[in-house]
Short mmCIF file of C-alpha atoms and ligand atoms in Angstrom, two decimals:
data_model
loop_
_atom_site.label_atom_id
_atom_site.label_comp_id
_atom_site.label_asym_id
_atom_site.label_seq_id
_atom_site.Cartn_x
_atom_site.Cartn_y
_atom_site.Cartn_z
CA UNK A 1 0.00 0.00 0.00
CA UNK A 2 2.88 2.68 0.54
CA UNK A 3 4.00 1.94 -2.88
CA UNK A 4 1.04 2.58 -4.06
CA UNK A 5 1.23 5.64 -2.60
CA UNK A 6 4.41 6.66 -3.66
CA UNK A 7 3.67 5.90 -6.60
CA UNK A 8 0.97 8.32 -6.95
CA UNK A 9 2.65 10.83 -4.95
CA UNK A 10 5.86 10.59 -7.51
CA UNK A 11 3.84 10.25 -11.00
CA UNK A 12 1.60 13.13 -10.19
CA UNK A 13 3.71 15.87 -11.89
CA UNK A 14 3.92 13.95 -15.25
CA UNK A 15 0.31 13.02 -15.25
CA UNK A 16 -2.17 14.06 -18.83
CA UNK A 17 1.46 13.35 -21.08
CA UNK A 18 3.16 16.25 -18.54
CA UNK A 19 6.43 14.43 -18.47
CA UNK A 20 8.92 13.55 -21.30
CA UNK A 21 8.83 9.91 -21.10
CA UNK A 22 12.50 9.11 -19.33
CA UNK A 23 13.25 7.55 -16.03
CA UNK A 24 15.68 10.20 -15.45
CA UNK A 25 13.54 12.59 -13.31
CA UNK A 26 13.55 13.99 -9.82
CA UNK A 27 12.30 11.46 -7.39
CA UNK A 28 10.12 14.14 -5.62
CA UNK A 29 10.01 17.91 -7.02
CA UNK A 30 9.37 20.99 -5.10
CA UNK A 31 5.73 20.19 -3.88
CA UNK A 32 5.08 16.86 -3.70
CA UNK A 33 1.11 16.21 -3.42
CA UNK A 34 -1.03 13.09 -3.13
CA UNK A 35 -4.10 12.31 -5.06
CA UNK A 36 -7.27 11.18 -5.73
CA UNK A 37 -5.39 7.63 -5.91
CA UNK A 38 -4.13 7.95 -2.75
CA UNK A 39 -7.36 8.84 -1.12
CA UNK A 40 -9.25 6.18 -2.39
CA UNK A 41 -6.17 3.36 -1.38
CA UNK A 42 -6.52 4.39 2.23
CA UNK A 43 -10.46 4.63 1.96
CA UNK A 44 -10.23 0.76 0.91
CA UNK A 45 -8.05 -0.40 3.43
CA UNK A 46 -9.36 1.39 6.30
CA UNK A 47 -12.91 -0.10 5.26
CA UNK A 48 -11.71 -3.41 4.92
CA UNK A 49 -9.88 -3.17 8.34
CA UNK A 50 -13.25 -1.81 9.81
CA UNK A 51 -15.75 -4.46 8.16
CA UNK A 52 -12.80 -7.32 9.85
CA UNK A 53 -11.02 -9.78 7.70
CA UNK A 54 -14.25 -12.55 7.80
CA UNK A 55 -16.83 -9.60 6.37
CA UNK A 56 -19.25 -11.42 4.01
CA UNK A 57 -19.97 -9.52 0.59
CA UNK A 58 -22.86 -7.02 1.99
CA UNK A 59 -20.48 -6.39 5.05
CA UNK A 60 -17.52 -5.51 3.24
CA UNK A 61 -19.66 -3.80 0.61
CA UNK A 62 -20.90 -1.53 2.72
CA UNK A 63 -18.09 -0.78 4.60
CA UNK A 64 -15.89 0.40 1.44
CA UNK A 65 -18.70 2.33 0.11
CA UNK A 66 -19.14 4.33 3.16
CA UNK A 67 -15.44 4.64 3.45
CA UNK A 68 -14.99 6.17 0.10
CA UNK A 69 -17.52 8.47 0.79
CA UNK A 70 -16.23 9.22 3.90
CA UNK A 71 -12.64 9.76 2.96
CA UNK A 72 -13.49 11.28 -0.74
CA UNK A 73 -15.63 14.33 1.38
CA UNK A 74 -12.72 14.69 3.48
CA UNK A 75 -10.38 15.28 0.25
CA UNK A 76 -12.86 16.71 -2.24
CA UNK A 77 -9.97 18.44 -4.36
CA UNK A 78 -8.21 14.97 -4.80
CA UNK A 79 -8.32 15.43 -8.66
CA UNK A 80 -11.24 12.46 -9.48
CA UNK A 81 -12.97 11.56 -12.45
CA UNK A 82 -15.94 13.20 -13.64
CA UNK A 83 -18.27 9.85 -13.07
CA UNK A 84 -16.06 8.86 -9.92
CA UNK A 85 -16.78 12.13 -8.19
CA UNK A 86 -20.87 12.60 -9.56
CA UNK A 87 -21.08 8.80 -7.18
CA UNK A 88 -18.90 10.67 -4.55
CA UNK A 89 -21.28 13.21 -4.01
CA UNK A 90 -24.26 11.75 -4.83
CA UNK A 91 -27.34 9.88 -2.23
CA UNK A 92 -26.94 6.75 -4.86
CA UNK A 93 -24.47 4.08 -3.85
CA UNK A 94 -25.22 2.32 -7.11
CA UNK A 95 -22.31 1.32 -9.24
CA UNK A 96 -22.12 2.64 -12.69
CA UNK A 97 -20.37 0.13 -14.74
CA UNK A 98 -16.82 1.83 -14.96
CA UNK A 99 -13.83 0.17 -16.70
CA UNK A 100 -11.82 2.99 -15.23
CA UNK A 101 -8.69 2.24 -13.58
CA UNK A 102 -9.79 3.78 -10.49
CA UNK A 103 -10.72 -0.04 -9.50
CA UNK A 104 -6.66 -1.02 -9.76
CA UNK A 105 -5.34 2.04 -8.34
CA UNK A 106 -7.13 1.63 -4.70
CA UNK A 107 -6.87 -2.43 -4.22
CA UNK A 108 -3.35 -2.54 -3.24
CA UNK A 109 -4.07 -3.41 0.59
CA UNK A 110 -6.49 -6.15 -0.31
CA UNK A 111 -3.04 -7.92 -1.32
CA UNK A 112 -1.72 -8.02 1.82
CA UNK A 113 -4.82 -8.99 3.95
CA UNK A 114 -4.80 -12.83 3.35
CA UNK A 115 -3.94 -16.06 3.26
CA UNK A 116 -5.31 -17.42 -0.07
CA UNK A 117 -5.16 -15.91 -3.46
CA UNK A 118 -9.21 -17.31 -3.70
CA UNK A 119 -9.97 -14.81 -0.41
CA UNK A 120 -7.79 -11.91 -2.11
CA UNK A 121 -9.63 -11.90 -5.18
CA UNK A 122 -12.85 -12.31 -4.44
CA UNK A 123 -12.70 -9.09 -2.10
CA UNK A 124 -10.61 -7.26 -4.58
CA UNK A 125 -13.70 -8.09 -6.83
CA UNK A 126 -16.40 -6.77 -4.05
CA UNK A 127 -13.88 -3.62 -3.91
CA UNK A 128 -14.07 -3.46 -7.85
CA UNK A 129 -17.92 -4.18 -7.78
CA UNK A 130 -19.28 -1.43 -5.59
CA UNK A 131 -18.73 1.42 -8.44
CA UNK A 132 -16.55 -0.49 -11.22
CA UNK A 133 -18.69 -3.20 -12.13
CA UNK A 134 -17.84 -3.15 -15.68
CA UNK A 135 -15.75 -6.76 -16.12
CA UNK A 136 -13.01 -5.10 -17.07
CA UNK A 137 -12.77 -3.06 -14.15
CA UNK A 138 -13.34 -5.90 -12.37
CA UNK A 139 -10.59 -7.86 -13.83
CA UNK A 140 -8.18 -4.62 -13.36
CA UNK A 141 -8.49 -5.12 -9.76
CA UNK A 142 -8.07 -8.74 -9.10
CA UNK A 143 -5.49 -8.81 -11.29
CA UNK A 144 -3.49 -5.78 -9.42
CA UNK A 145 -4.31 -7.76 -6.05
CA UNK A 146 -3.71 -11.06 -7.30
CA UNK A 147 -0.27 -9.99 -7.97
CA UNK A 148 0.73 -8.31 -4.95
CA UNK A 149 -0.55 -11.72 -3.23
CA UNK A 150 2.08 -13.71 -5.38
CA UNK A 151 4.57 -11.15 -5.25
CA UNK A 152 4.66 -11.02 -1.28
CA UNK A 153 4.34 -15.01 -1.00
CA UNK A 154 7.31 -15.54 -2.63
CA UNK A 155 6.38 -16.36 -6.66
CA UNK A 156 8.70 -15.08 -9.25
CA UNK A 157 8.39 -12.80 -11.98
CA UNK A 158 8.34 -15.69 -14.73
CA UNK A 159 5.66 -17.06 -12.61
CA UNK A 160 3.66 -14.21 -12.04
CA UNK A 161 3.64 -12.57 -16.16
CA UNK A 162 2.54 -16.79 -16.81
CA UNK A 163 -0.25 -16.33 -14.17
CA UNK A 164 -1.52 -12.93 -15.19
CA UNK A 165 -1.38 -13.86 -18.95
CA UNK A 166 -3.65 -17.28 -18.12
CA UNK A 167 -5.59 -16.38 -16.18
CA UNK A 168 -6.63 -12.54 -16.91
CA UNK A 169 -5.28 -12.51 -20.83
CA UNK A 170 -3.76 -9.54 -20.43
CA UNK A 171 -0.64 -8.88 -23.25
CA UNK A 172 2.74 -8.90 -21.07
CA UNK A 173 4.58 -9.79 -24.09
CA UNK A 174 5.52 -6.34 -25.01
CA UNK A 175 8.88 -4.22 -23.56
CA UNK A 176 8.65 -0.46 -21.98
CA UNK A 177 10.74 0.45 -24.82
CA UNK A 178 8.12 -0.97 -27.17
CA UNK A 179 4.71 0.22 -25.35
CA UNK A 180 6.33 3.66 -24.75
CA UNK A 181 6.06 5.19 -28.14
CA UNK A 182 2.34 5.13 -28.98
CA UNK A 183 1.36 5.00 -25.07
CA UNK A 184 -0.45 8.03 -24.05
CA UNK A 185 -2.83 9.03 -21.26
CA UNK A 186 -6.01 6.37 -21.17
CA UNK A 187 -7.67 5.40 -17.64
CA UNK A 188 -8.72 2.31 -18.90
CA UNK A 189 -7.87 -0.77 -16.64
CA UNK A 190 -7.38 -2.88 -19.45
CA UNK A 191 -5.18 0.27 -20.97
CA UNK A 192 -3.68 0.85 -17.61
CA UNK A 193 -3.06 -2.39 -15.50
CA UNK A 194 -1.21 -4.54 -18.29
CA UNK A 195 1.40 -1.73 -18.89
CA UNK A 196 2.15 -1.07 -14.99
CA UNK A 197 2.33 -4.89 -14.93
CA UNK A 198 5.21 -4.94 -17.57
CA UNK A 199 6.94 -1.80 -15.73
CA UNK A 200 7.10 -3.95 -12.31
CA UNK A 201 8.08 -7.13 -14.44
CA UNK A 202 11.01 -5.18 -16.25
CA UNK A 203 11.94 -3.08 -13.38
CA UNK A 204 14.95 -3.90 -11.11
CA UNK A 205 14.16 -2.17 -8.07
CA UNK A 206 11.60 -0.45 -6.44
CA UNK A 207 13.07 2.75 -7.25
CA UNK A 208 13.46 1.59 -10.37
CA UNK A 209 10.08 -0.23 -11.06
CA UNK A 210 8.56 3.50 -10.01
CA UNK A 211 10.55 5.34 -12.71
CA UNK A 212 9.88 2.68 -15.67
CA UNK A 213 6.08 3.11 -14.96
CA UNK A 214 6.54 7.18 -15.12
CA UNK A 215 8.73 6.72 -18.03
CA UNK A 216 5.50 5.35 -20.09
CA UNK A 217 3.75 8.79 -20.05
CA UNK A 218 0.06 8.98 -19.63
CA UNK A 219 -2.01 8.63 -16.30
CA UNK A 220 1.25 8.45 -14.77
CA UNK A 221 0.39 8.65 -10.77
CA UNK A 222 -1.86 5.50 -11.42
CA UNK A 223 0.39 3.69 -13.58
CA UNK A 224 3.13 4.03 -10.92
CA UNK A 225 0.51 3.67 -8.17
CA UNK A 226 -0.34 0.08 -9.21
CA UNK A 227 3.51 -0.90 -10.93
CA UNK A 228 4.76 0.42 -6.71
CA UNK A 229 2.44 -1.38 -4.91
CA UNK A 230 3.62 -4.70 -6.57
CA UNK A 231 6.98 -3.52 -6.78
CA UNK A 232 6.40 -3.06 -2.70
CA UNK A 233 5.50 -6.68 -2.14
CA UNK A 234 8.45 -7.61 -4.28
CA UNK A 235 11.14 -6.04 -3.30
CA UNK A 236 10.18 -4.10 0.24
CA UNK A 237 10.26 -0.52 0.01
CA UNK A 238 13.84 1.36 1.31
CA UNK A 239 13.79 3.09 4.94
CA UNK A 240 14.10 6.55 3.58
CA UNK A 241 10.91 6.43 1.14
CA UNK A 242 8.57 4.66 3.65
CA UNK A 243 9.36 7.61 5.81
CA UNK A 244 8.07 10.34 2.89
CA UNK A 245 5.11 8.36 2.97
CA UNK A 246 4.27 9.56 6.22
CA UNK A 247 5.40 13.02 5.46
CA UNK A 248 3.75 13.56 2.08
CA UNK A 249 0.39 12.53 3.50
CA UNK A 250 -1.92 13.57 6.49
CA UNK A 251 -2.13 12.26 10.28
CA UNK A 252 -5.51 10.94 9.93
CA UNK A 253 -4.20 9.14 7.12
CA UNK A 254 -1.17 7.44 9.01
CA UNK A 255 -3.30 5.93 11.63
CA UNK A 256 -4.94 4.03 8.60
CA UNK A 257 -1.12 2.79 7.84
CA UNK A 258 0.26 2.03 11.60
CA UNK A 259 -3.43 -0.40 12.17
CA UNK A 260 -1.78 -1.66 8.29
CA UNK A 261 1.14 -2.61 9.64
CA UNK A 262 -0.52 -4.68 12.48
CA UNK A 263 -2.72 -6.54 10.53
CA UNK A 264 -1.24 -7.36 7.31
CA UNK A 265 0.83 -10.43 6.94
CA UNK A 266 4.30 -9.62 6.30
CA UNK A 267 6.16 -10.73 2.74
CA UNK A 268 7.65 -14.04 2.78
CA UNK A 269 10.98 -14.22 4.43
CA UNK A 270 12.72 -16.97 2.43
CA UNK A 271 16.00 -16.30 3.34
CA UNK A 272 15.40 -15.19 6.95
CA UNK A 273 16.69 -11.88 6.51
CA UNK A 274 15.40 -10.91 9.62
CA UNK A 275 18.14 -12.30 11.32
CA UNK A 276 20.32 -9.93 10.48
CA UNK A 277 17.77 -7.28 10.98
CA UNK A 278 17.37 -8.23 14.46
CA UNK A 279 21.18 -8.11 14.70
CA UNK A 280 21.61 -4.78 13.09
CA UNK A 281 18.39 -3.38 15.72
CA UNK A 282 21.03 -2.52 18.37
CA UNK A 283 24.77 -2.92 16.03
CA UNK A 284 24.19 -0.69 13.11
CA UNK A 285 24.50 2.63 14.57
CA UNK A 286 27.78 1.29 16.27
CA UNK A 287 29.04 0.03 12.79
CA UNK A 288 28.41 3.79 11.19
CA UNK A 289 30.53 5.37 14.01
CA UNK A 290 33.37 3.30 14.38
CA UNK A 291 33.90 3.37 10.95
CA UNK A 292 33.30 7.07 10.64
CA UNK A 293 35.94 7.26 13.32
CA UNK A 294 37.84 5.10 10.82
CA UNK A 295 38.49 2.07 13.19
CA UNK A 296 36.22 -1.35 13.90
CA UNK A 297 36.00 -1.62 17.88
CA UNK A 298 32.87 -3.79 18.53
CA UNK A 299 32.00 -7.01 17.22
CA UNK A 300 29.37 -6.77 14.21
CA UNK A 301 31.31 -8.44 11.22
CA UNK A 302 29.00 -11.12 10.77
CA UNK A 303 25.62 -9.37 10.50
CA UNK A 304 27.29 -5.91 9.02
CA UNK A 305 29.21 -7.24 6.15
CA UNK A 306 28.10 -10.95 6.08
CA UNK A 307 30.30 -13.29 3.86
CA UNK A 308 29.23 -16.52 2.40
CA UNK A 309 28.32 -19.96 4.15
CA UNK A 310 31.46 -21.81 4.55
CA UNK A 311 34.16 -19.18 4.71
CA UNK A 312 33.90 -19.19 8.30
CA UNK A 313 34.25 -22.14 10.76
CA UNK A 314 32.41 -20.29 14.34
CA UNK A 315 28.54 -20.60 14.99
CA UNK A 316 28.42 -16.82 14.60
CA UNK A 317 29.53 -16.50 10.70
CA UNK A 318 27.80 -20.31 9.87
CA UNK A 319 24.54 -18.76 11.37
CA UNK A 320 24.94 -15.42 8.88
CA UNK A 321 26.38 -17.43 6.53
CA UNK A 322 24.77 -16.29 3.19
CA UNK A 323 24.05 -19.55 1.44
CA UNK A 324 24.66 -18.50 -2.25
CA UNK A 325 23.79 -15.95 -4.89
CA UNK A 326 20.09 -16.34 -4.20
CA UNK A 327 20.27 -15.16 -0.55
CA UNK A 328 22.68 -12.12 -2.06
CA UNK A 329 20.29 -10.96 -3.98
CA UNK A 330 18.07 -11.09 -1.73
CA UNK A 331 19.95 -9.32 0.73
CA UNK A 332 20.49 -6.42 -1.83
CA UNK A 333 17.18 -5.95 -3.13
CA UNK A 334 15.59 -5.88 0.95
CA UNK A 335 15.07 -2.50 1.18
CA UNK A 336 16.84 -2.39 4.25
CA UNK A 337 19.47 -4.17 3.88
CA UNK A 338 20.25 -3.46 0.30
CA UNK A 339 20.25 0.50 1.21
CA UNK A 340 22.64 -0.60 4.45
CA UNK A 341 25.26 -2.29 2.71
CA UNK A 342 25.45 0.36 -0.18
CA UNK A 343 25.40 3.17 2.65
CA UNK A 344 28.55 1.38 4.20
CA UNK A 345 30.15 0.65 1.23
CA UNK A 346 30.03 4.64 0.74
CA UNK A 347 30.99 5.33 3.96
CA UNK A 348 34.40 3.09 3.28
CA UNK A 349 35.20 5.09 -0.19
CA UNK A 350 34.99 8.42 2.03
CA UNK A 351 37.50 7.39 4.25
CA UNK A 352 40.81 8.76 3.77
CA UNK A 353 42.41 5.64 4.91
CA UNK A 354 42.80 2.72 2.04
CA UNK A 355 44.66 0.20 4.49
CA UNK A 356 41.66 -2.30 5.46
CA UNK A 357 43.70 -3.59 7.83
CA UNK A 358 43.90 -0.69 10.25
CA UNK A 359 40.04 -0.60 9.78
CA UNK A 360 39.21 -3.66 10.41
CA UNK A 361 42.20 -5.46 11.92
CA UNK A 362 43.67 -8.46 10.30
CA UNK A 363 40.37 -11.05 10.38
CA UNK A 364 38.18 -8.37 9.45
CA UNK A 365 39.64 -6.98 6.97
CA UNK A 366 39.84 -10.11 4.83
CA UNK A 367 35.94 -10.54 5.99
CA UNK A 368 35.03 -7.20 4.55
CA UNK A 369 37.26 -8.72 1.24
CA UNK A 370 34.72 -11.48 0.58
CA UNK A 371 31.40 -9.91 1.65
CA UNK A 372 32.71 -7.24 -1.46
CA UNK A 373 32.99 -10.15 -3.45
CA UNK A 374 29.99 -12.00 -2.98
CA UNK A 375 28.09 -8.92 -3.57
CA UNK A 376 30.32 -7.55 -6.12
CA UNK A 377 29.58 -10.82 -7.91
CA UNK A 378 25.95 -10.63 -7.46
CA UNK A 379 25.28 -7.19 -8.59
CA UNK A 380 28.54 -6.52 -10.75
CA UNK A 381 26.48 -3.09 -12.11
CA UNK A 382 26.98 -2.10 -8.92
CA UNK A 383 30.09 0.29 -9.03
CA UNK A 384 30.15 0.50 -5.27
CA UNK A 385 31.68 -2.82 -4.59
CA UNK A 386 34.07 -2.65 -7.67
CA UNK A 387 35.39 0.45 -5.52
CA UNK A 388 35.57 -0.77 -2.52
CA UNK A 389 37.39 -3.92 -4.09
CA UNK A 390 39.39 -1.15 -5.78
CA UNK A 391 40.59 1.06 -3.03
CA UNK A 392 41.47 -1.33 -0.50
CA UNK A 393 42.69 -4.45 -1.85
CA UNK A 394 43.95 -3.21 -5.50
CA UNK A 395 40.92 -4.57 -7.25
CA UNK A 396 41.60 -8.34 -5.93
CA UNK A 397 38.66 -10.48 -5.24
CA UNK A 398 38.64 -13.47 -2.63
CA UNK A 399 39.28 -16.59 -4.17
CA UNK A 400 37.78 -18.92 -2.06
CA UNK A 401 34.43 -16.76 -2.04
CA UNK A 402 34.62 -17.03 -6.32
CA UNK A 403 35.07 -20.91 -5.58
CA UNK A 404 32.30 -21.12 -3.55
CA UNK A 405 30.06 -18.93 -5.91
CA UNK A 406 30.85 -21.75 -8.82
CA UNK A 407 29.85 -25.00 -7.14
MG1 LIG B 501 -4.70 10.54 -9.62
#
């Protein structure tokens, strides 16, 4: 849900063809301002959270017709469509057989609610159904939802583009660089939800997934709105931009997003990357300032700059042992993590010191030599490493960690 969000909040100035189709763009410009997208994505979840997780259809209905209402009176100037705001201020609660993408663009919670894909479509339908009841408006919805349920339980890309084109028929054949041309502004689902699909599919980060959807030109908050929120259950969502949530919305809209956070179920933690999240809780902090201070003192080695499985023989480094490129990747692409390691490995080119040694001492320093490695290998794009590699051991990589990589 804070992808969508973000999404909406960082497409907004390109929106109605306003942009010039690149991904090179400021993140956020001078006044960054939510809309009608965002509104409506905290109107759904709150009224799902209200109605309770077991609602039956009339329940949960209701609930997310009053909550629109509710929310959509409280943000009248949220930029809505013409038929989208006549049922917003209206006495009828009838749905009017939109196609619009407005049914996409506000399901994004409904992902995260569950435990079966059957549950999270059938109430991303009900969401759909109370003003979008036009099939394909319908099908925009489940679709969005369906893949934010795979995306956070663990499926990959190949298998969610083979799930979306069975089951929904939607064209995912096409590349950005081929739908980007002739793509202008439509709020269509069915002219909307495939694109943002392709954006998250091609995209390589959130960040990145975000500026591939704004890159397409057109209704550019939603098309980022629904390529973030998948992107979100994908990849996670870095510290910093979860935080510009907060700020770029209102209070009453942040207690919708802290009773979020306690209800949802969390992504699927394959690797158990929370173990070095726990570990980091209390060490991080420490690891910043020694190393600003240009010298290691405490012991954080493991769970700072982890190496792989089998480099180390102690219970410490086998229990952060990264168990192969898989796990790496992981690692890098947690939003945490991945913004972490690449903060560190900053820190270390800023230092005027090159001798890893003094650093680190003599263990360490060949530590910090193969957790470069592992994740120079796995991201080799990734200048950072290659510098690190660079500056403090003449470009060398660990052998035994190159060894490991190939069996
Ligand atoms: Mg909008």
């Amino acid at each position: 849900m804070y992808g969508a969000i973000l999404g909406d909040i960082i497409g907004e100035p390109y929106e109605f063809d306003g942009g010039d189709k690149t991904k090179d763009f400021p993140l956020f410009d001078d006044c960054p301002m939510f809309t009608d997208d965002t509104v409506m994505t905290v109107a759904v979840c709150d009224a799902v959270m209200k109605a309770g997780l077991d609602a039956d259809e009339s329940e949960m209905k209701s609930a997310i017709i009053q909550s629109m209402h509710r929310w959509g009176q409280k943000y009248p100037d949220a930029g809505y469509g013409g038929s989208f705001y006549q049922w917003l201020t209206s006495k009828s609660t009838e749905p009017y057989g939109s196609y619009g993408n407005g049914s996409a663009m506000r399901v994004s919670s409904i992902g995260w609610f569950f435990d079966t894909m059957e549950r999270t479509r059938e109430v991303a339908r009900w969401s759909a159904e109370v003003t979008h009841n036009h099939p394909e408006g319908i099908k925009g919805a489940e679709a969005t939802a369906s893949v934010i349920w795979l995306a956070r339980t663990g499926s990959t890309k190949e298998q969610i583009k083979e799930f979306v084109a069975k089951e929904f028929g939607y064209d995912l054949s096409r590349t950005i660089d081929e739908i980007r041309p002739d793509y202008c502004h439509d709020e269509s689902c069915q002219r909307t939800v495939p694109e943002a699909i392709s954006a998250f599919l091609e995209g390589e980060s959130f960040e990145d997934v975000v500026r591939t959807a704004v890159s397409l030109g057109g209704d550019t908050d939603t098309l980022a709105d629904i390529a973030a929120a998948m992107a979100e259950a994908y990849y996670d969502i870095p510290e910093e931009l979860i935080f510009k949530c907060g700020y770029y919305t209102t209070k009453d809209m942040f207690s919708v997003f802290r009773r979020f956070d306690k209800l949802r179920i969390g992504r699927v933690d394959k690797h158990n990357l929370l173990r070095f999240k726990k570990a980091q809780e209390s060490d991080f902090k420490n690891a910043v300032k020694e190393l600003m201070a240009g010298c290691k003192r405490s012991h954080w080695m493991w769970y700072v700059f982890p190496q792989l499985k089998g480099l180390g023989l102690s219970d410490m480094s086998n229990f952060y042992g990264i168990s192969g490129i898989a796990e790496a990747q992981a690692y890098l692409d947690d939003g945490l993590l991945g913004s972490r390691y690449k903060k560190l490995a900053r820190l270390l080119l800023g230092l005027e010191s090159d001798n890893a040694e003094e650093i680190f001492g003599q263990i360490d320093a060949i530590k910090l030599k193969s957790s470069m490695t592992l994740f120079d290998a796995v991201d080799p794009d990734n200048m950072l490493f290659n510098a690190v590699l660079n500056k403090f051991f003449n470009g060398e990589r660990d052998r035994k960690t190159l060894e490991l990589l190939k069996q």
